[in-house]
Coordinates of C-alpha atoms and ligand atoms in Angstrom, one line a residue:
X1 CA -19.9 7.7 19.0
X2 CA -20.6 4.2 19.4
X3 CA -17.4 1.9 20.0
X4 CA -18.5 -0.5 17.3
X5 CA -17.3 2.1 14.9
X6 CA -13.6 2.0 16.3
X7 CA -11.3 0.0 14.2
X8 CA -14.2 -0.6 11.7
X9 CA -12.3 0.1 8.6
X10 CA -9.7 -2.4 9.4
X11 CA -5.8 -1.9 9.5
X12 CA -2.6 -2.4 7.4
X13 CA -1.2 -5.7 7.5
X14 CA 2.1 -4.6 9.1
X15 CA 3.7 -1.6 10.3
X16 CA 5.7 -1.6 7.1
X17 CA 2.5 -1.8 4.6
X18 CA 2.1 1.6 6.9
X19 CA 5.4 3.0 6.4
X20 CA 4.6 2.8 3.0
X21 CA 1.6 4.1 2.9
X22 CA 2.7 7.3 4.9
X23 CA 5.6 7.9 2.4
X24 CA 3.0 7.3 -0.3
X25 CA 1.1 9.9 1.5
X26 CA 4.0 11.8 1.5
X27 CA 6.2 11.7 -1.6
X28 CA 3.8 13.0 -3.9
X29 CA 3.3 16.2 -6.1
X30 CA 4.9 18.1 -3.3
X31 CA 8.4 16.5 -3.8
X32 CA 8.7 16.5 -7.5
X33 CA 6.7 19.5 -8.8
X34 CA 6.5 21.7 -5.7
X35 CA 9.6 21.7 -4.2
X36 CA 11.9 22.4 -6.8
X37 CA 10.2 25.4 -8.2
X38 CA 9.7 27.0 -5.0
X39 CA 13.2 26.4 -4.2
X40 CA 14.0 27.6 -7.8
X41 CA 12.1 30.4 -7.1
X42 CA 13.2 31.3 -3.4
X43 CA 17.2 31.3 -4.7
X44 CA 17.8 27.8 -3.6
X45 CA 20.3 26.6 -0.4
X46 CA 18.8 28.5 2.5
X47 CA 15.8 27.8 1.4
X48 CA 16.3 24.4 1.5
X49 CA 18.0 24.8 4.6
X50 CA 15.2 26.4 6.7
X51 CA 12.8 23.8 4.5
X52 CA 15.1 20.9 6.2
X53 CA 15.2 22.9 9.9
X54 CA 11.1 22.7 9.7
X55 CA 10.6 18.9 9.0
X56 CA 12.8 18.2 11.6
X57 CA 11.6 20.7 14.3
X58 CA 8.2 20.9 13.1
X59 CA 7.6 18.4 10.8
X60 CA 8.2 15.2 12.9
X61 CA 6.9 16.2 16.3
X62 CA 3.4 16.8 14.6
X63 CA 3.5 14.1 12.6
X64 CA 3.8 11.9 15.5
X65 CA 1.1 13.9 17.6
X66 CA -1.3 13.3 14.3
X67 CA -0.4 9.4 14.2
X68 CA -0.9 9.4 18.0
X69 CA -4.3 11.0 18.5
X70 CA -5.6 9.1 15.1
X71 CA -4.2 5.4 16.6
X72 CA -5.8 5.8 19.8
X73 CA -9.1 6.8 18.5
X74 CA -9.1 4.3 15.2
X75 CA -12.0 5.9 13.5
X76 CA -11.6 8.8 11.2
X77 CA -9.3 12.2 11.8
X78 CA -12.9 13.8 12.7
X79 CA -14.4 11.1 15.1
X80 CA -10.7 10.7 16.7
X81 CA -10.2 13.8 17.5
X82 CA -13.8 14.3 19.1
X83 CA -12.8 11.1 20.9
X84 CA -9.6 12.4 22.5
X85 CA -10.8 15.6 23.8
X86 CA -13.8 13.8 25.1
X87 CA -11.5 11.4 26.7
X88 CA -9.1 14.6 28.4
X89 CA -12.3 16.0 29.3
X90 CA -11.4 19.2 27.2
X91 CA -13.8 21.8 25.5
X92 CA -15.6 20.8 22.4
X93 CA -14.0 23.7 20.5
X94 CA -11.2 21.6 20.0
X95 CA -12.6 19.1 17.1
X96 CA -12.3 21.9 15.1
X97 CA -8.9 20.7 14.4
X98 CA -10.6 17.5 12.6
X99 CA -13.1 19.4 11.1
X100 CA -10.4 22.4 9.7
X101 CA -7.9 18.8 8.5
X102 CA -10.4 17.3 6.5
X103 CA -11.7 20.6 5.0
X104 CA -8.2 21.2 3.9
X105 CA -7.8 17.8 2.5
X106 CA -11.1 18.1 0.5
X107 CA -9.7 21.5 -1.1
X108 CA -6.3 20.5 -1.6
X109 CA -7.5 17.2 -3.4
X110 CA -9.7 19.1 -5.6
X111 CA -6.3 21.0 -7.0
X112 CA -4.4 18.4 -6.5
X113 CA -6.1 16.0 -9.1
X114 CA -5.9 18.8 -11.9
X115 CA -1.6 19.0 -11.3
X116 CA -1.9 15.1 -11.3
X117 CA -3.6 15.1 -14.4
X118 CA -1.2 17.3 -16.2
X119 CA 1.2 14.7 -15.5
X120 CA -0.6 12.2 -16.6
X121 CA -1.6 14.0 -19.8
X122 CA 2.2 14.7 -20.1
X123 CA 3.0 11.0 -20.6
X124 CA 1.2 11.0 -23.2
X125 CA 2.4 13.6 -24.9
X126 CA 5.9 12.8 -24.5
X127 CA 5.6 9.1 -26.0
X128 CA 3.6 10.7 -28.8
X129 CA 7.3 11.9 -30.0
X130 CA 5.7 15.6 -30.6
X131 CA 8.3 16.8 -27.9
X132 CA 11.7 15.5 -30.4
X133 CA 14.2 18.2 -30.3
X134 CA 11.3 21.1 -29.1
X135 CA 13.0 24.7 -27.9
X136 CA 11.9 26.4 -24.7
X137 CA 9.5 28.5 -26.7
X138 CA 8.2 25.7 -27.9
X139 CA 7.5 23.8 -24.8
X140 CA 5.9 26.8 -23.6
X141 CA 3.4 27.2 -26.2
X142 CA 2.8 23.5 -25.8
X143 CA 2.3 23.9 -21.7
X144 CA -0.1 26.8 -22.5
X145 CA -1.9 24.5 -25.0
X146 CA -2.8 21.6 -22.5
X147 CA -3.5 24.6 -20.1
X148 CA -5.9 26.8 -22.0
X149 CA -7.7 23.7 -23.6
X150 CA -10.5 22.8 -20.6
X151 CA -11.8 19.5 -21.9
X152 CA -8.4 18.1 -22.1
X153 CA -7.9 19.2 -18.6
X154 CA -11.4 18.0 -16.9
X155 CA -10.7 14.6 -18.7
X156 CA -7.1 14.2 -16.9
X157 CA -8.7 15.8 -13.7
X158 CA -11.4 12.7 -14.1
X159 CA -9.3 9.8 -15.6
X160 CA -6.8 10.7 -12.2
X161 CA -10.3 10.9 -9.4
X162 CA -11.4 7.3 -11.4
X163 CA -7.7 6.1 -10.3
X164 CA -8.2 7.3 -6.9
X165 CA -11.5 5.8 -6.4
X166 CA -10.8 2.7 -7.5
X167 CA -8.3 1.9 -4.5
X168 CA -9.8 3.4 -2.1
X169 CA -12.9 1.3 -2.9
X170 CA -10.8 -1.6 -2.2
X171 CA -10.6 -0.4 1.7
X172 CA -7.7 -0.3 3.7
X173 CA -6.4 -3.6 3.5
X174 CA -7.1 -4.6 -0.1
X175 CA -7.4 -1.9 -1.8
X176 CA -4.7 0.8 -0.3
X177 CA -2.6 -1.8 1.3
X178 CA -1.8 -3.2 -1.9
X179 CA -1.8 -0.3 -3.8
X180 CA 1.4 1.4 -1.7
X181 CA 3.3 -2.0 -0.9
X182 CA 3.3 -2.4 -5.3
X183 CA 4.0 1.1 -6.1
X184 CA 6.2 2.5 -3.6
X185 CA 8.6 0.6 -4.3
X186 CA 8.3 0.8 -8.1
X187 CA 8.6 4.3 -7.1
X188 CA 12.3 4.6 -5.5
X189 CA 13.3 2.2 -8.5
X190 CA 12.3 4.9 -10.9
X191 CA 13.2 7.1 -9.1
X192 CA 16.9 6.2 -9.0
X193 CA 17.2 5.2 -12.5
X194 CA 16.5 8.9 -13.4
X195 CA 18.9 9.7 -10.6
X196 CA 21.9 8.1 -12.4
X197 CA 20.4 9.4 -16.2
X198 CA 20.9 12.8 -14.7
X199 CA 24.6 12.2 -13.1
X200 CA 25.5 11.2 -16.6
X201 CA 23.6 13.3 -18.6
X202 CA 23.1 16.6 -16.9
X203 CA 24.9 19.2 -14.6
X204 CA 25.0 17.5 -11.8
X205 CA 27.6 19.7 -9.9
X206 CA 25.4 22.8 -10.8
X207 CA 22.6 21.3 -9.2
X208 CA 24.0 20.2 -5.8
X209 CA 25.8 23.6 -5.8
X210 CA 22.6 25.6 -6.3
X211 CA 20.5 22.9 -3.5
X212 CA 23.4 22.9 -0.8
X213 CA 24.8 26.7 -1.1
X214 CA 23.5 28.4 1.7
X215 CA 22.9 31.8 1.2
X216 CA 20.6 33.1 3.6
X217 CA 20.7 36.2 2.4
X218 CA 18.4 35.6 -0.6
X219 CA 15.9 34.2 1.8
X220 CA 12.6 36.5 2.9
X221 CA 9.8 35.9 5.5
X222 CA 7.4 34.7 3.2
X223 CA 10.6 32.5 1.8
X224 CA 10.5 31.1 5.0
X225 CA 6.7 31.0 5.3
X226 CA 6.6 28.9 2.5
X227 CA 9.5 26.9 3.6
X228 CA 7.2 26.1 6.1
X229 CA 4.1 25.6 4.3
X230 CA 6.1 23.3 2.1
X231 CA 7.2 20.9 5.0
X232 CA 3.6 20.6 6.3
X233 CA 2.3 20.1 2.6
X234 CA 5.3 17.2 2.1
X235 CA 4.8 15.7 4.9
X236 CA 0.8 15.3 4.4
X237 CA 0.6 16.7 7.8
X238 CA -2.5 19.2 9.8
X239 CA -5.1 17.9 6.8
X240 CA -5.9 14.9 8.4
X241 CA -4.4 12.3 6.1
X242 CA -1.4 11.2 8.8
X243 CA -4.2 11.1 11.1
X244 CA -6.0 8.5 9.4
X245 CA -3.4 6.5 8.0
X246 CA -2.2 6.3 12.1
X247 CA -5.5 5.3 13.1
X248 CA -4.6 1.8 10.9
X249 CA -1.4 1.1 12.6
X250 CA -0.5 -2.2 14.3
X251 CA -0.4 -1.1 18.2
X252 CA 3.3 -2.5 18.5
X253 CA 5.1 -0.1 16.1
X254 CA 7.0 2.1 17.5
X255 CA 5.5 5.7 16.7
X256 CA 8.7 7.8 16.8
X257 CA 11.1 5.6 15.1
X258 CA 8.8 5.0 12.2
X259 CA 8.0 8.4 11.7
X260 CA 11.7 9.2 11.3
X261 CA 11.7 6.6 8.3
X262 CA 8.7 8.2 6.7
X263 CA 10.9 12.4 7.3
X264 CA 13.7 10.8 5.7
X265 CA 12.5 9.0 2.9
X266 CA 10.1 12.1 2.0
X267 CA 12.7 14.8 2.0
X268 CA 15.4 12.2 0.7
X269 CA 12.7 11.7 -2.5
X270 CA 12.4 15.6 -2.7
X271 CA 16.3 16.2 -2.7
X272 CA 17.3 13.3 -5.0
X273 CA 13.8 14.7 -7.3
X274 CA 15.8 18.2 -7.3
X275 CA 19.1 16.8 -8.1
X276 CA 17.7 15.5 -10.8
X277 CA 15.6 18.1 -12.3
X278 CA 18.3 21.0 -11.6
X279 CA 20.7 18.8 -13.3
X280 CA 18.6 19.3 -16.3
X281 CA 17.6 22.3 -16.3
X282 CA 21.4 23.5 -16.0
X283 CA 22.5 21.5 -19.2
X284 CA 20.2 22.9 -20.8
X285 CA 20.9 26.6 -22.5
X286 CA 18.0 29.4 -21.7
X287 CA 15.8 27.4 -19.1
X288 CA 15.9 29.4 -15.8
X289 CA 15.5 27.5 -12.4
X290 CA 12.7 30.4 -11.5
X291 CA 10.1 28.9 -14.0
X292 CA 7.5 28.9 -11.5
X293 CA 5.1 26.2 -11.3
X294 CA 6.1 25.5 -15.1
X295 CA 9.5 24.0 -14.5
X296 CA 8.8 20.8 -14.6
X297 CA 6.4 20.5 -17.7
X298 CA 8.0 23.1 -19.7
X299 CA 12.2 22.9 -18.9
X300 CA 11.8 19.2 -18.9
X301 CA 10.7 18.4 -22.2
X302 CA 12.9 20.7 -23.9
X303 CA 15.6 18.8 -22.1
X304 CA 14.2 15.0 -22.5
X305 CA 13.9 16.2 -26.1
X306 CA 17.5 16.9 -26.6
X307 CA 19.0 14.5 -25.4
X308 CA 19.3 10.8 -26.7
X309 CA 16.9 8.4 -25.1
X310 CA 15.2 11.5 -24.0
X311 CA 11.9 10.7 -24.8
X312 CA 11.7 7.3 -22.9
X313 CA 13.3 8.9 -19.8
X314 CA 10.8 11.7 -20.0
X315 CA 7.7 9.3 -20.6
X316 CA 9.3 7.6 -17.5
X317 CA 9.3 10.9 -15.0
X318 CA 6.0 11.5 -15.8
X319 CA 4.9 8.1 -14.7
X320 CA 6.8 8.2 -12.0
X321 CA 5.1 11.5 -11.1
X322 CA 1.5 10.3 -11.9
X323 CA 2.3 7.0 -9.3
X324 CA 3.6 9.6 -6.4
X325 CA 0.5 11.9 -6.8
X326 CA -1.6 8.7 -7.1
X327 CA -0.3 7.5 -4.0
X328 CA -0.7 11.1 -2.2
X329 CA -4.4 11.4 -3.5
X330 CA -5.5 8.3 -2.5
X331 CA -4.6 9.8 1.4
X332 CA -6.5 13.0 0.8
X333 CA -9.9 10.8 -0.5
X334 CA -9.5 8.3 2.6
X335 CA -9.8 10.4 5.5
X336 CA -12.9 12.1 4.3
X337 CA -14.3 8.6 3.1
X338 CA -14.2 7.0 6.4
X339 CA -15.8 9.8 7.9
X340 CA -18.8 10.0 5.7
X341 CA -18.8 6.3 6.4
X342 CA -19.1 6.4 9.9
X343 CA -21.4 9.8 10.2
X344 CA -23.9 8.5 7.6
X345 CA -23.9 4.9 8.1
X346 CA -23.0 4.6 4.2
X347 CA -20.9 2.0 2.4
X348 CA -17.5 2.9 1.1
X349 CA -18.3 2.5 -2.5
X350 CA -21.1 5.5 -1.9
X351 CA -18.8 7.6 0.0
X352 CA -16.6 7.5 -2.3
X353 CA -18.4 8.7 -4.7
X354 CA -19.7 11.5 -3.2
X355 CA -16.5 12.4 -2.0
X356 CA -14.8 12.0 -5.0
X357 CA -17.6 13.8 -6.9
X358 CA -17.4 17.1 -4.6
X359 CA -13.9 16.9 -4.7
X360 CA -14.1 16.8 -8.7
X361 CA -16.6 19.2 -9.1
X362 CA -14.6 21.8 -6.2
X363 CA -11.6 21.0 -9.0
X364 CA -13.3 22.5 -11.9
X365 CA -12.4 26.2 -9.9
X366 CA -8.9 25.4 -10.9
X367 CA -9.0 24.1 -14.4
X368 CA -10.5 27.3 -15.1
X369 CA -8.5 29.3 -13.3
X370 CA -6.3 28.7 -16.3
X371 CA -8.2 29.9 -19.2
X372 CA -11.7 31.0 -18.8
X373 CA -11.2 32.2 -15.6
X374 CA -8.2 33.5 -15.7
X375 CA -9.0 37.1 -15.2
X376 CA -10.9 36.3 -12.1
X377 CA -8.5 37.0 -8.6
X378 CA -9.6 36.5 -5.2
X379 CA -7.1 38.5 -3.0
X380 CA -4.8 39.1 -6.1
X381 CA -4.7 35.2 -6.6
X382 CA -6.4 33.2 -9.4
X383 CA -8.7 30.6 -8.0
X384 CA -6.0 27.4 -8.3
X385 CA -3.0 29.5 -6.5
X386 CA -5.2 30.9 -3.9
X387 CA -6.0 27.2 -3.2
X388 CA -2.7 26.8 -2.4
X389 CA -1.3 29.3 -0.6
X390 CA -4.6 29.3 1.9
X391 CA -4.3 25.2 2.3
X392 CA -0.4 24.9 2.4
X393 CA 0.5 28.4 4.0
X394 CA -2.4 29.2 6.3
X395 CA -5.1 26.1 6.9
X396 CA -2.1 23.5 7.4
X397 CA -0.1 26.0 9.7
X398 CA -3.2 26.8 11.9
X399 CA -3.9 23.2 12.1
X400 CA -0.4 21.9 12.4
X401 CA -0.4 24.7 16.0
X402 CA -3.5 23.6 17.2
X403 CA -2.3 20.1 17.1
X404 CA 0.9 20.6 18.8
X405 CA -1.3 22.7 21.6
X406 CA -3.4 20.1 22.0
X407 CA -1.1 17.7 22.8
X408 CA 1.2 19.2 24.5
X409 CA -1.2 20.4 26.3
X410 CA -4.6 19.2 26.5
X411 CA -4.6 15.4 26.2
X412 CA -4.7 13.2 28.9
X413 CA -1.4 11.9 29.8
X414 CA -1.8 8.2 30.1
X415 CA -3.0 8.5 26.2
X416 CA -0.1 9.8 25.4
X417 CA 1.6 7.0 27.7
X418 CA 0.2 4.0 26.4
X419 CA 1.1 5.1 22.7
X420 CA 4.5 6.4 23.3
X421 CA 5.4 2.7 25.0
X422 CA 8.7 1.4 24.0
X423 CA 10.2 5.0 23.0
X424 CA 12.9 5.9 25.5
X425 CA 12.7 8.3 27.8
X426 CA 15.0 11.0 27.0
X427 CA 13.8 10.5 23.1
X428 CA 9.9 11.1 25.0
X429 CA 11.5 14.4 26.6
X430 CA 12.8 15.5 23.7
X431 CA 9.6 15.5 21.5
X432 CA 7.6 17.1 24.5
X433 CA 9.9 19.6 24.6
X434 CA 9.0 20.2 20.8
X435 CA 5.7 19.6 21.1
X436 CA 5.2 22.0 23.6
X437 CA 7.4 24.9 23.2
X438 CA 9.7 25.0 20.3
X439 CA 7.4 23.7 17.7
X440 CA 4.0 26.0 18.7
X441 CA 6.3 29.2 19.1
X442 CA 8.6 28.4 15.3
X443 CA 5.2 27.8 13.9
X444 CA 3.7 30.8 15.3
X445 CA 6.4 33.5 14.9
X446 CA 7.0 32.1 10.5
X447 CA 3.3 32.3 10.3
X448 CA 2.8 35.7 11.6
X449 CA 6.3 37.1 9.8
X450 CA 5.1 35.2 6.6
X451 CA 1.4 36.5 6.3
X452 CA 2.8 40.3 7.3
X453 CA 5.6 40.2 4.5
X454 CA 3.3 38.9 2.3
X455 CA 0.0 41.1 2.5
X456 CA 1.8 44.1 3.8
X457 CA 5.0 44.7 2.4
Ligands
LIG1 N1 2.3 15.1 0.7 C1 1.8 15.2 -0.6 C2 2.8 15.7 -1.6 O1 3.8 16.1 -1.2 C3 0.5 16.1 -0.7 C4 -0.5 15.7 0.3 C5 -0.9 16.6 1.1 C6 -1.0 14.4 0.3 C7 -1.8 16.3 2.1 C8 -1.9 14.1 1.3 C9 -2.3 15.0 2.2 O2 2.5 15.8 -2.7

């Protein structure tokens, strides 16, 4: 790889244009939709409890490996990579973990942009006023409209990739620089407005109690697998994306101590998103926490459309939602762009597209998955779960182990010297110590527990 191509796509303006663009990356889908139905569904506090244990044991150290090997090698996850095991003289084998990131990131983007689009269609839908005073039954049949109607779906899907392309053509500076620093922040303003509707309009005390009661009990293996898969997913971590956005960081910024700010805003945005959800769905009479991946588009409604004012609040989630995921794809596109960029000498406005375009047309598996497909399993999954559960509980796992391996491991020491400058020395100790031992073995021993309780129990 020549050297010319290191640093070619430029880098954020400041190492708080990158902490926003990390918790852009972040906060996304995965905090509002994902996590409260899979804590709905996995009986709540000690799921959140062991979801908490992994972003802080897992979850950070290999974020900070990620944002390591991607800074010192400033090209994309792929070409980093291959430069840091060329640099620790290591065996080729291991660019794998590039080439496994960006394969996840492809898939999960090509799902990703059809969820994005419901929200999108959602906003939509709840302005129209058709939603007024609707019962669960109702909502139901309405949710199983938008998701047995194809067209409507592939034109959300579309209008959400045209979004996504149209930063990311911008570049790094202009175009997703700008992006995060305007909508991030537009983001945590929405976000707590709906916070402070749902303290005085919903059950807030049932919500906290169902979040924060730990009963670990209720919890199973694949609970915990998913716990798991959930903390890599929120944390945009073992696809890549991290990798990237690292790989545009100013040198000077400190990589631990930013990091932390990116865990805590993400998991702070998916606790305060449960509060507020949960406090709906608990004032509202025959809406179960356990809806599945429904509960946000089918409890909400009912509740938005109950409620005084309902309808605005509602139209404003579903924004709210559509910027997070917006902010979240436009990570998954950029990794994959700059490597098409650099292997095939292309300009971003063709990579994109052809990124985009594969990424679209990989998406049209899971629009179908919901009606004309329906019938069709692979490993007792439809098309769009099975997505899922191999990206978030097996790809991003695999990945996120390999990474801390490597690291801990493989990579030359004065690499990880010269980026870990200015972090303290016990602080250094402690994340080698995770790195190394406890994060590889937790990841290992969920992974293995999770896949057996799942396929064989
Ligand atoms: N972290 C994002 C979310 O929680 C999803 C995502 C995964 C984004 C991987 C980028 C890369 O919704």
């Amino acid at each position: 790889m020549g050297l010319q191509q290191k640093g070619m796509h430029g880098a954020w303006a400041s190492r708080w244009t990158f902490i926003m663009a990390a918790t852009g990356s972040a906060v996304g889908l995965g905090n509002m939709w994902k996590f409260p139905y899979v804590a709905g569904s996995n009986g709540g506090g000690a799921f959140v409890l062991v979801y908490l244990g992994c972003i802080l044991l897992i979850g950070v150290p290999v974020m900070m490996a990620e944002v390591l090997i991607g800074r010192h090698g400033r090209q994309s996850p792929i070409n980093s990579m291959r430069e840091a095991v060329t640099d620790s003289g290591a065996n080729t084998k291991w660019q794998i973990v590039g080439w496994l990131g960006v394969l996840a990131g492809m898939l999960i983007l090509s799902f990703y942009s059809v969820i994005a689009g419901w929200a999108l269609d959602y906003i939509f839908l709840i302005s129209s006023g058709d939603l007024q005073g609707i019962n669960g039954a109702a909502a139901s049949a309405k949710f199983s409209e938008l998701l047995s109607d194809p067209s409507r779906l592939i034109m959300w899907q579309s209008v959400f990739m045209v979004l996504c392309v149209a930063v990311v053509v911008g570049g790094v500076k202009k175009g997703l620089g700008i992006a995060v620093e305007t909508l991030m922040p537009l983001l945590f303003v929405m976000l707590l407005l709906l916070l402070v509707f749902s303290i005085l309009k919903g059950n807030f005390s049932a919500a906290v109690n169902f979040l924060f009661s730990f009963d670990l009990d209720a919890l199973t293996w694949r609970g915990v697998l998913e716990a798991m898969g959930q903390a890599f997913f929120t944390l945009s971590i073992g696809m890549g994306a991290i990798m990237a956005y690292g790989a545009y960081m100013p040198q000077d910024a400190n990589i631990g101590k930013t990091i932390l700010i990116v865990a805590l805003f993400d998991s702070s945005v998916a606790i305060i998103s449960g509060l507020i959800i949960f406090s709906i769905v608990f004032a509202t009479p025959g809406i179960e926490p356990t809806e599945g991946p429904g509960l946000m588009f089918i409890s909400l409604p009912v509740a938005f459309g109950s409620m005084p004012g309902g309808l605005l609040i509602g139209a404003i989630f579903f924004v709210l939602v559509s910027i997070a995921a917006w902010s979240s794809a436009i990570s998954l596109l950029e990794p994959c762009v700059a490597w098409l960029m650099e292997a095939k000498n292309i300009g971003r406005a063709r990579a994109n597209i052809v990124i985009a375009g594969t990424a679209w047309v990989l998406g049209l598996g899971s629009v179908f998955s919901f009606n004309i497909w329906a019938d069709y399993k692979v490993a007792g999954f439809n098309v769009f779960d099975f997505l899922d559960f191999l990206t978030a509980n097996i790809m991003l796992p695999i990945s996120g182990l390999l990474i801390t391996l490597f690291v801990g491991y493989v990579l030359r020491k004065d690499v990880i010297n010269v980026e870990m400058e200015g972090t303290s020395p016990q602080l250094l100790a402690l994340w080698q110590m995770t790195i190394k031992y406890i994060a590889p073995s937790a990841i290992a021993v969920v992974f293995i527990m999770g896949v057996y309780d799942k396929f064989f129990v």
